[in-house]
Short mmCIF file of C-alpha atoms and ligand atoms in Angstrom, two decimals:
data_model
loop_
_atom_site.label_atom_id
_atom_site.label_comp_id
_atom_site.label_asym_id
_atom_site.label_seq_id
_atom_site.Cartn_x
_atom_site.Cartn_y
_atom_site.Cartn_z
CA UNK A 7 9.47 8.50 -40.84
CA UNK A 8 7.33 7.97 -37.76
CA UNK A 9 3.56 8.16 -38.14
CA UNK A 10 1.73 10.57 -35.85
CA UNK A 11 -0.46 9.10 -33.08
CA UNK A 12 -4.12 8.41 -33.77
CA UNK A 13 -5.19 9.92 -30.50
CA UNK A 14 -3.42 12.65 -28.61
CA UNK A 15 -4.00 15.11 -25.79
CA UNK A 16 -2.96 18.70 -26.36
CA UNK A 17 -1.80 20.17 -23.06
CA UNK A 18 -1.93 23.98 -22.85
CA UNK A 19 0.59 25.00 -20.19
CA UNK A 20 -0.45 28.65 -20.51
CA UNK A 21 -3.95 27.63 -19.40
CA UNK A 22 -2.38 25.77 -16.45
CA UNK A 23 -0.57 28.96 -15.38
CA UNK A 24 -3.78 30.95 -15.78
CA UNK A 25 -5.73 28.50 -13.60
CA UNK A 26 -3.04 28.66 -10.89
CA UNK A 27 -3.44 32.45 -10.83
CA UNK A 28 -7.19 32.00 -10.40
CA UNK A 29 -6.62 29.56 -7.52
CA UNK A 30 -4.24 31.98 -5.80
CA UNK A 31 -6.64 34.91 -6.23
CA UNK A 32 -9.65 32.93 -5.03
CA UNK A 33 -7.93 31.49 -1.95
CA UNK A 34 -5.83 34.52 -1.14
CA UNK A 35 -3.02 32.13 -0.17
CA UNK A 36 -0.11 30.28 -1.75
CA UNK A 37 -0.92 26.87 -3.22
CA UNK A 38 0.16 23.30 -2.85
CA UNK A 39 -0.34 22.14 -6.45
CA UNK A 40 -1.89 18.67 -6.43
CA UNK A 41 -0.13 16.65 -9.14
CA UNK A 42 -1.02 13.10 -8.08
CA UNK A 43 -2.01 10.47 -10.67
CA UNK A 44 0.32 11.81 -13.37
CA UNK A 45 -0.98 15.34 -12.76
CA UNK A 46 -4.55 14.15 -13.34
CA UNK A 47 -3.38 12.52 -16.57
CA UNK A 48 -1.71 15.68 -17.89
CA UNK A 49 1.90 14.49 -17.39
CA UNK A 50 3.55 14.71 -13.97
CA UNK A 51 6.96 16.10 -14.89
CA UNK A 52 5.87 18.72 -17.43
CA UNK A 53 3.06 19.97 -15.21
CA UNK A 54 5.24 20.05 -12.10
CA UNK A 55 8.00 21.96 -13.95
CA UNK A 56 5.51 24.56 -15.13
CA UNK A 57 3.98 25.02 -11.68
CA UNK A 58 7.37 25.04 -9.99
CA UNK A 59 8.44 27.90 -12.27
CA UNK A 60 5.35 29.77 -11.01
CA UNK A 61 6.58 29.30 -7.45
CA UNK A 62 4.01 26.95 -5.90
CA UNK A 63 4.70 26.23 -2.23
CA UNK A 64 4.39 22.42 -2.42
CA UNK A 65 3.79 19.66 -4.93
CA UNK A 66 1.16 17.22 -3.59
CA UNK A 67 1.42 13.56 -4.60
CA UNK A 68 -0.28 10.29 -3.62
CA UNK A 69 2.69 8.01 -2.99
CA UNK A 70 6.46 7.59 -2.85
CA UNK A 71 6.64 6.48 -6.48
CA UNK A 72 5.21 9.77 -7.69
CA UNK A 73 7.46 11.71 -5.32
CA UNK A 74 10.48 9.82 -6.70
CA UNK A 75 9.61 10.73 -10.30
CA UNK A 76 9.51 14.39 -9.27
CA UNK A 77 12.76 14.17 -7.33
CA UNK A 78 14.52 12.41 -10.20
CA UNK A 79 13.27 15.12 -12.56
CA UNK A 80 15.05 17.64 -10.35
CA UNK A 81 12.08 19.19 -8.54
CA UNK A 82 13.23 21.58 -5.80
CA UNK A 83 9.78 22.43 -4.40
CA UNK A 84 8.89 20.56 -1.19
CA UNK A 85 6.95 17.37 -1.94
CA UNK A 86 3.95 16.51 0.26
CA UNK A 87 2.32 13.09 0.51
CA UNK A 88 -1.45 13.57 0.62
CA UNK A 89 -2.39 10.32 2.38
CA UNK A 90 -1.04 7.88 4.97
CA UNK A 91 2.36 6.35 4.16
CA UNK A 92 2.90 2.61 3.87
CA UNK A 93 5.59 1.20 6.17
CA UNK A 94 7.65 0.22 3.11
CA UNK A 95 7.62 3.83 1.88
CA UNK A 96 8.79 5.45 5.09
CA UNK A 97 12.53 4.89 4.79
CA UNK A 98 12.63 6.54 1.36
CA UNK A 99 10.43 9.40 2.57
CA UNK A 100 12.82 10.13 5.43
CA UNK A 101 15.93 9.77 3.27
CA UNK A 102 14.54 12.17 0.68
CA UNK A 103 12.97 14.64 3.09
CA UNK A 104 9.49 14.42 1.57
CA UNK A 105 6.77 15.73 3.87
CA UNK A 106 4.26 13.12 5.08
CA UNK A 107 1.00 13.78 6.87
CA UNK A 108 0.46 11.81 10.06
CA UNK A 109 -2.76 9.98 10.93
CA UNK A 110 -1.51 7.70 13.71
CA UNK A 111 1.05 7.56 16.50
CA UNK A 112 2.47 4.34 14.99
CA UNK A 113 3.35 6.23 11.81
CA UNK A 114 4.84 9.06 13.85
CA UNK A 115 7.03 6.76 16.00
CA UNK A 116 8.31 4.84 12.99
CA UNK A 117 9.17 8.07 11.15
CA UNK A 118 10.93 9.33 14.28
CA UNK A 119 13.01 6.12 14.56
CA UNK A 120 13.95 6.25 10.87
CA UNK A 121 14.86 9.93 11.11
CA UNK A 122 17.07 9.23 14.14
CA UNK A 123 18.85 6.44 12.22
CA UNK A 124 19.42 8.93 9.36
CA UNK A 125 20.53 11.60 11.86
CA UNK A 126 17.99 13.99 10.49
CA UNK A 127 14.84 15.83 11.51
CA UNK A 128 11.79 15.08 9.39
CA UNK A 129 9.20 17.76 8.78
CA UNK A 130 5.67 16.36 9.09
CA UNK A 131 2.12 17.68 9.02
CA UNK A 132 -0.58 16.60 11.46
CA UNK A 133 -3.71 15.42 9.68
CA UNK A 134 -7.07 15.85 11.42
CA UNK A 135 -10.27 14.12 10.34
CA UNK A 136 -12.96 16.80 10.31
CA UNK A 137 -15.36 14.71 8.25
CA UNK A 138 -13.65 12.90 5.38
CA UNK A 139 -13.26 9.59 7.21
CA UNK A 140 -10.18 8.58 5.23
CA UNK A 141 -7.28 9.59 7.45
CA UNK A 142 -6.16 11.90 10.21
CA UNK A 143 -6.71 12.09 13.96
CA UNK A 144 -10.27 12.65 15.19
CA UNK A 145 -10.67 16.18 16.61
CA UNK A 146 -11.00 14.90 20.19
CA UNK A 147 -7.79 12.89 19.91
CA UNK A 148 -5.76 15.54 18.11
CA UNK A 149 -4.50 17.58 21.13
CA UNK A 150 -3.06 14.53 22.94
CA UNK A 151 -1.65 13.13 19.70
CA UNK A 152 0.04 16.42 18.88
CA UNK A 153 1.58 16.60 22.37
CA UNK A 154 2.88 13.05 21.98
CA UNK A 155 4.30 13.71 18.52
CA UNK A 156 5.97 16.90 19.70
CA UNK A 157 7.94 14.88 22.26
CA UNK A 158 9.51 12.83 19.42
CA UNK A 159 12.92 14.46 18.96
CA UNK A 160 13.46 13.75 15.27
CA UNK A 161 10.11 15.03 14.03
CA UNK A 162 9.21 18.66 13.43
CA UNK A 163 5.45 19.28 13.12
CA UNK A 164 5.41 22.13 10.64
CA UNK A 165 1.83 21.86 9.37
CA UNK A 166 -1.79 21.02 10.06
CA UNK A 167 -4.12 19.68 7.40
CA UNK A 168 -7.60 18.28 6.88
CA UNK A 169 -9.75 17.37 3.87
CA UNK A 170 -13.26 18.19 2.64
CA UNK A 171 -15.59 15.36 1.56
CA UNK A 172 -18.39 17.43 0.05
CA UNK A 173 -17.36 21.00 -0.69
CA UNK A 174 -19.05 20.68 -4.11
CA UNK A 175 -22.19 18.95 -2.77
CA UNK A 176 -23.10 20.18 0.71
CA UNK A 177 -22.40 23.83 1.54
CA UNK A 178 -23.92 23.69 5.05
CA UNK A 179 -21.80 20.75 6.10
CA UNK A 180 -18.73 22.32 4.56
CA UNK A 181 -19.27 25.63 6.38
CA UNK A 182 -19.50 23.74 9.68
CA UNK A 183 -16.36 21.83 8.72
CA UNK A 184 -14.46 25.08 8.09
CA UNK A 185 -15.61 26.33 11.53
CA UNK A 186 -14.47 23.13 13.22
CA UNK A 187 -11.12 23.18 11.43
CA UNK A 188 -10.47 26.86 12.20
CA UNK A 189 -11.29 26.29 15.89
CA UNK A 190 -8.97 23.28 15.97
CA UNK A 191 -6.20 25.15 14.18
CA UNK A 192 -6.50 27.98 16.70
CA UNK A 193 -6.41 25.62 19.67
CA UNK A 194 -3.67 23.26 18.43
CA UNK A 195 -1.49 26.12 17.26
CA UNK A 196 -2.01 28.30 20.34
CA UNK A 197 1.30 27.52 22.05
CA UNK A 198 3.32 26.90 18.90
CA UNK A 199 1.83 28.14 15.60
CA UNK A 200 1.96 25.92 12.52
CA UNK A 201 3.87 27.16 9.53
CA UNK A 202 1.39 25.60 7.08
CA UNK A 203 -2.37 25.28 7.66
CA UNK A 204 -4.43 23.76 4.86
CA UNK A 205 -7.92 22.43 4.30
CA UNK A 206 -9.29 23.44 0.92
CA UNK A 207 -9.33 21.48 -2.33
CA UNK A 208 -10.58 23.24 -5.48
CA UNK A 209 -14.23 23.43 -4.40
CA UNK A 210 -13.22 24.48 -0.89
CA UNK A 211 -11.08 27.40 -2.00
CA UNK A 212 -13.57 28.57 -4.64
CA UNK A 213 -16.63 28.44 -2.42
CA UNK A 214 -15.48 28.98 1.16
CA UNK A 215 -13.09 30.98 3.29
CA UNK A 216 -11.02 29.84 6.26
CA UNK A 217 -9.94 32.14 9.12
CA UNK A 218 -6.74 30.19 9.73
CA UNK A 219 -5.61 28.45 6.53
CA UNK A 220 -2.52 29.91 4.85
CA UNK A 221 -2.22 27.32 2.08
CA UNK A 222 -4.69 25.79 -0.41
CA UNK A 223 -4.50 22.43 -2.19
CA UNK A 224 -6.10 22.82 -5.63
CA UNK A 225 -6.11 19.89 -8.02
CA UNK A 226 -8.96 19.75 -10.51
CA UNK A 227 -9.29 23.49 -11.05
CA UNK A 228 -5.63 23.76 -12.08
CA UNK A 229 -6.52 21.53 -15.00
CA UNK A 230 -9.37 23.81 -16.01
CA UNK A 231 -12.48 22.13 -14.63
CA UNK A 232 -14.39 23.73 -11.78
CA UNK A 233 -16.16 21.48 -9.29
CA UNK A 234 -18.50 24.43 -8.71
CA UNK A 235 -20.17 25.24 -12.08
CA UNK A 236 -20.55 28.93 -11.10
CA UNK A 237 -16.76 29.36 -11.37
CA UNK A 238 -16.23 27.45 -14.65
CA UNK A 239 -15.98 30.62 -16.76
CA UNK A 240 -12.88 31.78 -14.87
CA UNK A 241 -10.91 28.67 -15.88
CA UNK A 242 -9.31 27.49 -19.13
CA UNK A 243 -9.20 23.86 -20.28
CA UNK A 244 -5.65 22.49 -20.14
CA UNK A 245 -6.21 19.14 -21.87
CA UNK A 246 -7.97 18.75 -25.21
CA UNK A 247 -8.36 15.13 -26.26
CA UNK A 248 -8.23 14.67 -30.01
CA UNK A 249 -8.24 12.06 -32.74
CA UNK A 250 -8.82 11.91 -36.49
CA UNK A 251 -11.42 10.64 -38.93
CA UNK A 252 -10.00 7.45 -40.46
CA UNK A 253 -12.87 6.56 -42.79
CA UNK A 254 -16.15 7.96 -44.11
CA UNK A 255 -18.91 5.77 -45.51
CA UNK A 256 -22.56 6.00 -46.54
CA UNK A 257 -24.80 3.47 -44.82
CA UNK A 258 -28.32 2.71 -46.02
CA UNK A 259 -31.35 2.89 -43.69
CA UNK A 260 -31.73 -0.14 -41.42
CA UNK A 261 -27.99 -0.78 -41.00
CA UNK A 262 -26.56 -1.44 -37.53
CA UNK A 263 -23.55 0.48 -36.17
CA UNK A 264 -21.04 -1.02 -33.71
CA UNK A 265 -21.16 -3.94 -31.25
CA UNK A 266 -24.57 -5.11 -30.16
CA UNK A 267 -26.22 -3.13 -33.01
CA UNK A 268 -27.73 -0.79 -30.41
CA UNK A 269 -27.99 1.90 -33.12
CA UNK A 270 -29.76 1.22 -36.44
CA UNK A 271 -29.73 3.92 -39.14
CA UNK A 272 -33.13 5.40 -39.95
CA UNK A 273 -32.02 7.35 -43.02
CA UNK A 274 -29.14 7.19 -45.48
CA UNK A 275 -26.32 8.10 -43.07
CA UNK A 276 -22.75 9.34 -43.56
CA UNK A 277 -20.73 7.66 -40.87
CA UNK A 278 -17.25 8.82 -39.84
CA UNK A 279 -15.01 6.24 -38.18
CA UNK A 280 -12.65 7.89 -35.66
CA UNK A 281 -9.41 6.48 -34.25
CA UNK A 282 -10.07 6.54 -30.53
CA UNK A 283 -11.88 4.25 -28.10
CA UNK A 284 -12.04 3.07 -24.53
CA UNK A 285 -8.48 1.75 -24.92
CA UNK A 286 -7.48 5.41 -25.00
CA UNK A 287 -9.72 6.34 -22.07
CA UNK A 288 -12.75 7.54 -24.01
CA UNK A 289 -15.36 5.97 -21.70
CA UNK A 290 -17.35 3.03 -23.02
CA UNK A 291 -20.16 4.31 -20.78
CA UNK A 292 -20.68 7.10 -23.34
CA UNK A 293 -22.31 4.50 -25.61
CA UNK A 294 -25.92 5.52 -26.22
CA UNK A 295 -25.55 8.61 -24.00
CA UNK A 296 -26.27 11.18 -26.71
CA UNK A 297 -22.68 12.43 -26.50
CA UNK A 298 -21.26 14.42 -29.40
CA UNK A 299 -17.79 14.90 -30.89
CA UNK A 300 -16.58 18.10 -32.51
CA UNK A 301 -15.52 18.06 -36.18
CA UNK A 302 -14.92 21.31 -38.14
CA UNK A 303 -16.66 23.22 -35.37
CA UNK A 304 -19.83 21.10 -35.60
CA UNK A 305 -21.11 18.75 -32.93
CA UNK A 306 -21.70 15.30 -34.40
CA UNK A 307 -23.56 12.56 -32.48
CA UNK A 308 -21.78 9.36 -31.49
CA UNK A 309 -23.42 6.32 -33.10
CA UNK A 310 -23.67 3.02 -31.23
CA UNK A 311 -21.16 1.71 -28.74
CA UNK A 312 -17.63 2.94 -28.05
CA UNK A 313 -15.21 0.16 -29.08
CA UNK A 314 -11.66 -0.33 -27.84
CA UNK A 315 -9.93 1.60 -30.62
CA UNK A 316 -12.63 3.26 -32.73
CA UNK A 317 -15.88 5.14 -32.52
CA UNK A 318 -18.40 6.17 -35.17
CA UNK A 319 -20.11 9.53 -35.52
CA UNK A 320 -22.95 10.81 -37.71
CA UNK A 321 -21.58 13.36 -40.20
CA UNK A 322 -24.59 13.37 -42.53
CA UNK A 323 -25.09 17.08 -41.82
CA UNK A 324 -21.39 17.86 -42.32
CA UNK A 325 -20.80 17.27 -46.05
CA UNK A 326 -17.29 18.82 -45.90
CA UNK A 327 -16.06 16.20 -43.42
CA UNK A 328 -13.06 14.32 -44.80
CA UNK A 329 -10.71 11.53 -43.82
CA UNK A 330 -7.93 12.94 -41.58
CA UNK A 331 -10.16 15.69 -40.14
CA UNK A 332 -9.35 16.49 -36.51
CA UNK A 333 -11.94 15.46 -33.93
CA UNK A 334 -12.20 16.96 -30.43
CA UNK A 335 -13.56 14.54 -27.83
CA UNK A 336 -13.38 16.99 -24.90
CA UNK A 337 -11.36 20.00 -23.82
CA UNK A 338 -11.32 23.54 -25.16
CA UNK A 339 -14.79 23.36 -26.75
CA UNK A 340 -16.53 20.34 -25.24
CA UNK A 341 -16.31 20.69 -21.44
CA UNK A 342 -14.94 17.65 -19.64
CA UNK A 343 -17.79 18.00 -17.13
CA UNK A 344 -20.29 17.40 -19.95
CA UNK A 345 -18.47 14.19 -20.95
CA UNK A 346 -18.24 13.07 -17.31
CA UNK A 347 -21.97 13.67 -16.78
CA UNK A 348 -22.90 11.66 -19.87
CA UNK A 349 -20.55 8.84 -18.82
CA UNK A 350 -22.02 8.76 -15.30
CA UNK A 351 -18.78 9.79 -13.63
CA UNK A 352 -16.74 12.86 -12.61
CA UNK A 353 -14.13 15.00 -14.42
CA UNK A 354 -11.37 13.71 -12.09
CA UNK A 355 -11.93 10.18 -13.43
CA UNK A 356 -12.20 11.23 -17.08
CA UNK A 357 -8.80 12.95 -16.84
CA UNK A 358 -7.03 10.16 -14.98
CA UNK A 359 -8.31 7.38 -17.24
CA UNK A 360 -6.72 8.81 -20.41
CA UNK A 361 -4.31 5.97 -21.15
CA UNK A 362 -0.64 5.80 -22.08
CA UNK A 363 -1.47 5.18 -25.72
CA UNK A 364 -2.56 8.81 -25.96
CA UNK A 365 0.43 11.02 -26.75
CA UNK A 366 0.64 14.19 -24.63
CA UNK A 367 1.56 17.17 -26.78
CA UNK A 368 2.66 20.29 -24.84
CA UNK A 369 2.41 23.89 -25.89
C1 LIG B 19 -6.77 15.05 -4.48
C2 LIG B 19 -6.71 15.91 -3.27
C3 LIG B 19 -6.85 17.30 -3.37
C4 LIG B 19 -7.23 18.00 -4.67
O1 LIG B 19 -8.64 17.94 -4.83
P1 LIG B 19 -9.38 18.63 -6.06
O2 LIG B 19 -10.82 18.39 -5.78
O3 LIG B 19 -8.93 17.91 -7.28
O4 LIG B 19 -9.01 20.06 -6.06
C5 LIG B 19 -6.66 18.05 -2.23
N1 LIG B 19 -6.38 17.46 -1.04
C6 LIG B 19 -6.26 16.12 -0.91
C7 LIG B 19 -5.96 15.54 0.42
C8 LIG B 19 -6.45 15.30 -2.01
O5 LIG B 19 -6.36 13.98 -1.87
#
């Protein structure tokens, strides 16, 4: 008989479907579901299958390796590459008909050559840099670049995209960015309209409205965390990270707990040892942060530092707590944003750092 894992992530696919509906309602458009980085740690294939069954317009990935996993799993939804393509990836992209975004004429010419060699026409999107500074043509260069790319016979420019650097931090800048993008989309699409026009990530689609976009690119919100706190109540957590109590002991006052002895008991303390640590992706930066774990519905404070495989929590006020009790680290009842804040990072990173040792359990 196989023993169950010490740490696991319960993935609620019903919550994922709910969050997609919220994204569609909020944006008023179809969605490209962003499933890069193993679907933000939730499991690329299972998440993509669920979203594909809901009829998303595209699956958005970071690189050819992720696109290949989707293709090999039988995905039929068009696959979009969210960033510039490496030269070594381009042949596979053309052969498979994945949709790249273009940030340079060099990329465009190479794709055109490869598509000609394959006797095919590759659909591509033009990327414009309206403020992110990571990729795309600058607005002033975009008209000439688009004209040049449209002369390449084996490319078909079917879309226009841009990205938002601070939709959850700077509303004034973001409003100006939407204006700039909508003006550009109107101008660049005047003679030949784009089939797909997209700008908004989760924060963009929740907080702003485009005049021209007909596609949104939600990532984080699909997984149940809103980058804009005002919209958190509309979403449902998809991942709940769990472990179990492996040991309970009584420590006398004046006893240190964990590496560095940063916590010393002040009273007789019942200490639960729990089978999860930074080796599972529970951030070591939570050490000394005042973070709590949930046992039997009660929040219990973390004691001392997070170790690689184990943490300790104070269960003095939870006399019923027993070995094998389930522990929630974050998810349905402890918001991931709270954990991210205490660890000095963002929910995106908390999700993507959950390691392979953590079994994903789907329901
Ligand atoms: C990751 C990514 C997204 C999704 O962003 P969220 O903030 O997670 O919604 C959208 N567009 C691009 C280009 C991205 O890289």
